[in-house]
C-alpha cells in the first residue's frame, strides 16, 4: 500500500505544506495546523493566529530542521505524517507548554527520548496501516540513532478518530509500548529500544 516512508528534510518543505493544505489536521473543524506547535527550538512569540501564518511558519520550521518527522507516500503523493521530535528539544514548544505540563521530563535526563506527538493520515487512506508503518519506522530509526526510548501520548478521553491525533493505545501496544504513567487526560507510553 505505501510506496515509501521518508524522513522529513529541509528540501521537502513545499511538499509538506501542500499535504497540510489539502489534509486538515482536525477534520471536525476543518482546520490546518501544519503541526507548528510540536517542534524543537520553537521561538517564543511566533504568530500562528491564521492558517496562512501557520503555513509560512511551517515552511520555515521545516527548512530550519526544527520540525521533524516522517512522511508516507503512495503513488508519488504524501498520504501520511508522523511528528517525531527529540523530547528534550520540545519542552518549550507551544504544544508542550499548553498541553503537556504534567508529563515527566527529568526522570531520564541522561537518556535520549524520541517523542511522537501526532499522526495525520489522508482521509481516503485511513485504516490501511499507514500510522503503524510510520510508527515502526520511527522506532527503527530511533534505535539506530542511539535513542533509549520512544515516548507517545495517546489521549484517554477523545475516541473520535477525526479528533485524536495522538494515536490509539492499541496500536502502540501492538508494537511493544507499555503505559509508563497515567495522567488525567493522556497516557504516557514508552518503548525501550534495543540499540
PDB file of C-alpha atoms in Angstrom:
ATOM      1  CA  UNK A   1       0.000   0.000   0.000  1.00  0.00           C
ATOM      2  CA  UNK A   2       2.681   2.568   0.953  1.00  0.00           C
ATOM      3  CA  UNK A   3       5.374   3.035  -1.651  1.00  0.00           C
ATOM      4  CA  UNK A   4       7.822   4.836   0.655  1.00  0.00           C
ATOM      5  CA  UNK A   5       8.351   6.445   4.054  1.00  0.00           C
ATOM      6  CA  UNK A   6      10.761   9.355   4.135  1.00  0.00           C
ATOM      7  CA  UNK A   7      12.258  11.309   6.989  1.00  0.00           C
ATOM      8  CA  UNK A   8      11.343  14.993   6.644  1.00  0.00           C
ATOM      9  CA  UNK A   9      14.235  17.041   5.278  1.00  0.00           C
ATOM     10  CA  UNK A  10      14.522  20.789   4.558  1.00  0.00           C
ATOM     11  CA  UNK A  11      14.108  20.262   0.810  1.00  0.00           C
ATOM     12  CA  UNK A  12      10.642  18.752   1.426  1.00  0.00           C
ATOM     13  CA  UNK A  13       9.158  21.963   2.871  1.00  0.00           C
ATOM     14  CA  UNK A  14       6.871  22.668  -0.094  1.00  0.00           C
ATOM     15  CA  UNK A  15       5.602  19.082  -0.287  1.00  0.00           C
ATOM     16  CA  UNK A  16       4.967  19.155   3.453  1.00  0.00           C
ATOM     17  CA  UNK A  17       2.839  22.321   3.434  1.00  0.00           C
ATOM     18  CA  UNK A  18       0.923  21.136   0.344  1.00  0.00           C
ATOM     19  CA  UNK A  19      -0.017  17.945   2.204  1.00  0.00           C
ATOM     20  CA  UNK A  20      -1.490  20.001   5.056  1.00  0.00           C
ATOM     21  CA  UNK A  21      -3.159  22.371   2.572  1.00  0.00           C
ATOM     22  CA  UNK A  22      -5.367  19.514   1.394  1.00  0.00           C
ATOM     23  CA  UNK A  23      -5.434  17.369   4.557  1.00  0.00           C
ATOM     24  CA  UNK A  24      -6.992  19.166   7.510  1.00  0.00           C
ATOM     25  CA  UNK A  25      -5.323  18.062  10.728  1.00  0.00           C
ATOM     26  CA  UNK A  26      -8.573  18.478  12.623  1.00  0.00           C
ATOM     27  CA  UNK A  27     -11.264  17.163  10.316  1.00  0.00           C
ATOM     28  CA  UNK A  28     -14.046  18.042  12.757  1.00  0.00           C
ATOM     29  CA  UNK A  29     -13.261  21.752  12.467  1.00  0.00           C
ATOM     30  CA  UNK A  30     -11.637  21.565   9.008  1.00  0.00           C
ATOM     31  CA  UNK A  31      -8.500  23.372  10.184  1.00  0.00           C
ATOM     32  CA  UNK A  32      -4.892  23.009   9.142  1.00  0.00           C
ATOM     33  CA  UNK A  33      -2.412  23.318  11.985  1.00  0.00           C
ATOM     34  CA  UNK A  34       0.659  22.386   9.905  1.00  0.00           C
ATOM     35  CA  UNK A  35       1.980  20.828  13.141  1.00  0.00           C
ATOM     36  CA  UNK A  36       3.808  24.052  14.075  1.00  0.00           C
ATOM     37  CA  UNK A  37       3.132  23.725  17.823  1.00  0.00           C
ATOM     38  CA  UNK A  38       5.092  20.458  18.138  1.00  0.00           C
ATOM     39  CA  UNK A  39       8.657  21.141  17.129  1.00  0.00           C
ATOM     40  CA  UNK A  40      12.113  21.656  18.502  1.00  0.00           C
ATOM     41  CA  UNK A  41      13.511  25.020  19.465  1.00  0.00           C
ATOM     42  CA  UNK A  42      10.314  26.906  18.693  1.00  0.00           C
ATOM     43  CA  UNK A  43      10.978  30.617  19.070  1.00  0.00           C
ATOM     44  CA  UNK A  44       8.678  32.392  21.522  1.00  0.00           C
ATOM     45  CA  UNK A  45       6.336  34.971  20.031  1.00  0.00           C
ATOM     46  CA  UNK A  46       5.747  33.328  16.642  1.00  0.00           C
ATOM     47  CA  UNK A  47       2.382  34.428  15.241  1.00  0.00           C
ATOM     48  CA  UNK A  48       0.349  31.371  14.219  1.00  0.00           C
ATOM     49  CA  UNK A  49      -3.055  33.014  14.552  1.00  0.00           C
ATOM     50  CA  UNK A  50      -4.213  32.277  10.992  1.00  0.00           C
ATOM     51  CA  UNK A  51      -3.877  29.342   8.650  1.00  0.00           C
ATOM     52  CA  UNK A  52      -1.759  31.413   6.250  1.00  0.00           C
ATOM     53  CA  UNK A  53       0.649  32.363   9.047  1.00  0.00           C
ATOM     54  CA  UNK A  54       0.889  28.750  10.261  1.00  0.00           C
ATOM     55  CA  UNK A  55       1.661  27.654   6.703  1.00  0.00           C
ATOM     56  CA  UNK A  56       4.505  30.179   6.396  1.00  0.00           C
ATOM     57  CA  UNK A  57       5.881  29.238   9.820  1.00  0.00           C
ATOM     58  CA  UNK A  58       5.731  25.531   8.946  1.00  0.00           C
ATOM     59  CA  UNK A  59       7.693  26.098   5.748  1.00  0.00           C
ATOM     60  CA  UNK A  60      10.418  27.932   7.676  1.00  0.00           C
ATOM     61  CA  UNK A  61      10.487  25.381  10.520  1.00  0.00           C
ATOM     62  CA  UNK A  62      10.955  22.514   8.050  1.00  0.00           C
ATOM     63  CA  UNK A  63      13.713  24.386   6.212  1.00  0.00           C
ATOM     64  CA  UNK A  64      15.476  25.082   9.525  1.00  0.00           C
ATOM     65  CA  UNK A  65      15.129  21.476  10.737  1.00  0.00           C
ATOM     66  CA  UNK A  66      13.004  22.487  13.756  1.00  0.00           C
ATOM     67  CA  UNK A  67      10.022  20.421  12.659  1.00  0.00           C
ATOM     68  CA  UNK A  68      10.849  16.727  12.469  1.00  0.00           C
ATOM     69  CA  UNK A  69       9.006  13.603  11.481  1.00  0.00           C
ATOM     70  CA  UNK A  70       8.188  11.208   8.674  1.00  0.00           C
ATOM     71  CA  UNK A  71       6.056  11.315   5.552  1.00  0.00           C
ATOM     72  CA  UNK A  72       4.324   8.311   3.989  1.00  0.00           C
ATOM     73  CA  UNK A  73       3.951   8.236   0.213  1.00  0.00           C
ATOM     74  CA  UNK A  74       1.624   6.353  -2.099  1.00  0.00           C
ATOM     75  CA  UNK A  75       1.669   6.830  -5.850  1.00  0.00           C
ATOM     76  CA  UNK A  76       4.094   9.733  -5.508  1.00  0.00           C
ATOM     77  CA  UNK A  77       1.734  11.630  -3.186  1.00  0.00           C
ATOM     78  CA  UNK A  78       2.061  12.208   0.559  1.00  0.00           C
ATOM     79  CA  UNK A  79      -0.685  10.318   2.369  1.00  0.00           C
ATOM     80  CA  UNK A  80       0.507  10.426   5.978  1.00  0.00           C
ATOM     81  CA  UNK A  81       2.569  12.338   8.511  1.00  0.00           C
ATOM     82  CA  UNK A  82       4.059  11.437  11.892  1.00  0.00           C
ATOM     83  CA  UNK A  83       5.542  14.176  14.070  1.00  0.00           C
ATOM     84  CA  UNK A  84       8.589  12.683  15.824  1.00  0.00           C
ATOM     85  CA  UNK A  85      10.956  15.018  17.626  1.00  0.00           C
ATOM     86  CA  UNK A  86      13.627  14.818  20.292  1.00  0.00           C
ATOM     87  CA  UNK A  87      11.758  15.180  23.586  1.00  0.00           C
ATOM     88  CA  UNK A  88      14.310  17.468  25.230  1.00  0.00           C
ATOM     89  CA  UNK A  89      14.143  19.858  22.255  1.00  0.00           C
ATOM     90  CA  UNK A  90      10.358  20.186  22.510  1.00  0.00           C
ATOM     91  CA  UNK A  91       9.880  21.100  26.166  1.00  0.00           C
ATOM     92  CA  UNK A  92       9.456  24.783  25.299  1.00  0.00           C
ATOM     93  CA  UNK A  93       7.305  24.360  22.180  1.00  0.00           C
ATOM     94  CA  UNK A  94       3.753  25.731  22.257  1.00  0.00           C
ATOM     95  CA  UNK A  95       2.043  22.354  22.302  1.00  0.00           C
ATOM     96  CA  UNK A  96       4.138  21.128  25.212  1.00  0.00           C
ATOM     97  CA  UNK A  97       3.720  24.333  27.244  1.00  0.00           C
ATOM     98  CA  UNK A  98      -0.067  24.324  26.871  1.00  0.00           C
ATOM     99  CA  UNK A  99      -0.932  20.624  26.923  1.00  0.00           C
ATOM    100  CA  UNK A 100       1.849  18.547  28.416  1.00  0.00           C
ATOM    101  CA  UNK A 101       2.806  20.280  31.662  1.00  0.00           C
ATOM    102  CA  UNK A 102       2.181  17.170  33.779  1.00  0.00           C
ATOM    103  CA  UNK A 103       4.280  14.806  31.639  1.00  0.00           C
ATOM    104  CA  UNK A 104       7.524  13.820  33.414  1.00  0.00           C
ATOM    105  CA  UNK A 105      10.554  15.485  31.844  1.00  0.00           C
ATOM    106  CA  UNK A 106      13.603  14.908  34.023  1.00  0.00           C
ATOM    107  CA  UNK A 107      13.475  11.322  35.276  1.00  0.00           C
ATOM    108  CA  UNK A 108      15.669  10.157  32.393  1.00  0.00           C
ATOM    109  CA  UNK A 109      17.570  13.384  31.776  1.00  0.00           C
ATOM    110  CA  UNK A 110      20.693  11.466  30.760  1.00  0.00           C
ATOM    111  CA  UNK A 111      18.858   9.403  28.128  1.00  0.00           C
ATOM    112  CA  UNK A 112      17.775  10.241  24.595  1.00  0.00           C
ATOM    113  CA  UNK A 113      13.999  10.083  24.149  1.00  0.00           C
ATOM    114  CA  UNK A 114      12.156  10.403  20.824  1.00  0.00           C
ATOM    115  CA  UNK A 115       8.640  11.829  21.281  1.00  0.00           C
ATOM    116  CA  UNK A 116       5.790  11.185  18.881  1.00  0.00           C
ATOM    117  CA  UNK A 117       3.145  13.875  19.166  1.00  0.00           C
ATOM    118  CA  UNK A 118       0.730  13.215  16.344  1.00  0.00           C
ATOM    119  CA  UNK A 119      -0.262  11.496  13.135  1.00  0.00           C
ATOM    120  CA  UNK A 120      -2.172  12.885  10.177  1.00  0.00           C
ATOM    121  CA  UNK A 121      -3.403  10.418   7.584  1.00  0.00           C
ATOM    122  CA  UNK A 122      -5.275  11.446   4.440  1.00  0.00           C
ATOM    123  CA  UNK A 123      -8.957  10.541   4.988  1.00  0.00           C
ATOM    124  CA  UNK A 124      -9.136   8.208   1.988  1.00  0.00           C
ATOM    125  CA  UNK A 125      -6.053   6.320   3.261  1.00  0.00           C
ATOM    126  CA  UNK A 126      -7.126   5.734   6.862  1.00  0.00           C
ATOM    127  CA  UNK A 127      -7.476   2.180   8.221  1.00  0.00           C
ATOM    128  CA  UNK A 128      -4.766   0.881   5.911  1.00  0.00           C
ATOM    129  CA  UNK A 129      -1.940   0.540   8.454  1.00  0.00           C
ATOM    130  CA  UNK A 130      -0.139   3.740   7.489  1.00  0.00           C
ATOM    131  CA  UNK A 131       0.170   5.075  11.060  1.00  0.00           C
ATOM    132  CA  UNK A 132       1.537   1.715  12.188  1.00  0.00           C
ATOM    133  CA  UNK A 133       4.131   1.725   9.410  1.00  0.00           C
ATOM    134  CA  UNK A 134       5.161   5.271  10.297  1.00  0.00           C
ATOM    135  CA  UNK A 135       5.446   4.340  13.982  1.00  0.00           C
ATOM    136  CA  UNK A 136       7.549   1.286  13.174  1.00  0.00           C
ATOM    137  CA  UNK A 137       9.926   3.397  11.058  1.00  0.00           C
ATOM    138  CA  UNK A 138      10.315   5.981  13.834  1.00  0.00           C
ATOM    139  CA  UNK A 139      11.235   3.209  16.282  1.00  0.00           C
ATOM    140  CA  UNK A 140      13.735   1.626  13.871  1.00  0.00           C
ATOM    141  CA  UNK A 141      15.479   4.930  13.142  1.00  0.00           C
ATOM    142  CA  UNK A 142      15.458   5.993  16.803  1.00  0.00           C
ATOM    143  CA  UNK A 143      17.179   2.736  17.804  1.00  0.00           C
ATOM    144  CA  UNK A 144      19.724   3.194  15.016  1.00  0.00           C
ATOM    145  CA  UNK A 145      20.352   6.801  16.127  1.00  0.00           C
ATOM    146  CA  UNK A 146      21.086   5.807  19.736  1.00  0.00           C
ATOM    147  CA  UNK A 147      17.821   6.740  21.427  1.00  0.00           C
ATOM    148  CA  UNK A 148      16.908   4.878  24.602  1.00  0.00           C
ATOM    149  CA  UNK A 149      13.114   5.211  24.363  1.00  0.00           C
ATOM    150  CA  UNK A 150      10.299   6.275  22.081  1.00  0.00           C
ATOM    151  CA  UNK A 151       7.563   8.014  24.053  1.00  0.00           C
ATOM    152  CA  UNK A 152       3.952   8.607  22.954  1.00  0.00           C
ATOM    153  CA  UNK A 153       0.950  10.389  24.469  1.00  0.00           C
ATOM    154  CA  UNK A 154      -2.359   8.846  23.405  1.00  0.00           C
ATOM    155  CA  UNK A 155      -5.491  10.613  24.585  1.00  0.00           C
ATOM    156  CA  UNK A 156      -7.622   8.824  27.171  1.00  0.00           C
ATOM    157  CA  UNK A 157     -10.831  10.767  26.632  1.00  0.00           C
ATOM    158  CA  UNK A 158     -11.071  11.533  22.914  1.00  0.00           C
ATOM    159  CA  UNK A 159     -12.107   8.471  20.984  1.00  0.00           C
ATOM    160  CA  UNK A 160     -13.325  10.060  17.733  1.00  0.00           C
ATOM    161  CA  UNK A 161     -10.715   9.296  15.100  1.00  0.00           C
ATOM    162  CA  UNK A 162     -11.175  12.707  13.476  1.00  0.00           C
ATOM    163  CA  UNK A 163     -10.050  14.425  16.698  1.00  0.00           C
ATOM    164  CA  UNK A 164      -7.470  12.001  18.087  1.00  0.00           C
ATOM    165  CA  UNK A 165      -4.120  12.737  16.511  1.00  0.00           C
ATOM    166  CA  UNK A 166      -2.021  11.206  19.272  1.00  0.00           C
ATOM    167  CA  UNK A 167      -2.747   7.685  18.092  1.00  0.00           C
ATOM    168  CA  UNK A 168      -4.536   4.883  19.885  1.00  0.00           C
ATOM    169  CA  UNK A 169      -3.201   2.808  22.758  1.00  0.00           C
ATOM    170  CA  UNK A 170      -3.904  -0.474  20.948  1.00  0.00           C
ATOM    171  CA  UNK A 171      -1.620   0.474  18.059  1.00  0.00           C
ATOM    172  CA  UNK A 172       1.162   1.285  20.488  1.00  0.00           C
ATOM    173  CA  UNK A 173       0.689  -1.904  22.497  1.00  0.00           C
ATOM    174  CA  UNK A 174       0.970  -3.994  19.321  1.00  0.00           C
ATOM    175  CA  UNK A 175       4.424  -2.507  18.718  1.00  0.00           C
ATOM    176  CA  UNK A 176       5.668  -3.100  22.266  1.00  0.00           C
ATOM    177  CA  UNK A 177       4.789   0.134  24.058  1.00  0.00           C
ATOM    178  CA  UNK A 178       3.668  -0.016  27.689  1.00  0.00           C
ATOM    179  CA  UNK A 179       1.975   2.550  29.916  1.00  0.00           C
ATOM    180  CA  UNK A 180       4.634   4.394  31.876  1.00  0.00           C
ATOM    181  CA  UNK A 181       2.290   6.846  33.558  1.00  0.00           C
ATOM    182  CA  UNK A 182      -1.428   7.570  33.523  1.00  0.00           C
ATOM    183  CA  UNK A 183      -2.323  11.257  33.682  1.00  0.00           C
ATOM    184  CA  UNK A 184      -5.717  12.958  33.750  1.00  0.00           C
ATOM    185  CA  UNK A 185      -6.333  13.012  30.011  1.00  0.00           C
ATOM    186  CA  UNK A 186      -3.448  11.076  28.439  1.00  0.00           C
ATOM    187  CA  UNK A 187      -1.285   8.028  28.885  1.00  0.00           C
ATOM    188  CA  UNK A 188       2.468   8.354  28.712  1.00  0.00           C
ATOM    189  CA  UNK A 189       3.579   5.186  26.929  1.00  0.00           C
ATOM    190  CA  UNK A 190       7.139   4.107  26.251  1.00  0.00           C
ATOM    191  CA  UNK A 191       9.020   1.577  24.250  1.00  0.00           C
ATOM    192  CA  UNK A 192      12.559   0.756  25.296  1.00  0.00           C
ATOM    193  CA  UNK A 193      14.781   0.401  22.272  1.00  0.00           C
ATOM    194  CA  UNK A 194      17.424  -2.211  21.603  1.00  0.00           C
ATOM    195  CA  UNK A 195      20.466  -0.281  20.491  1.00  0.00           C
TER     196      UNK A 195
END
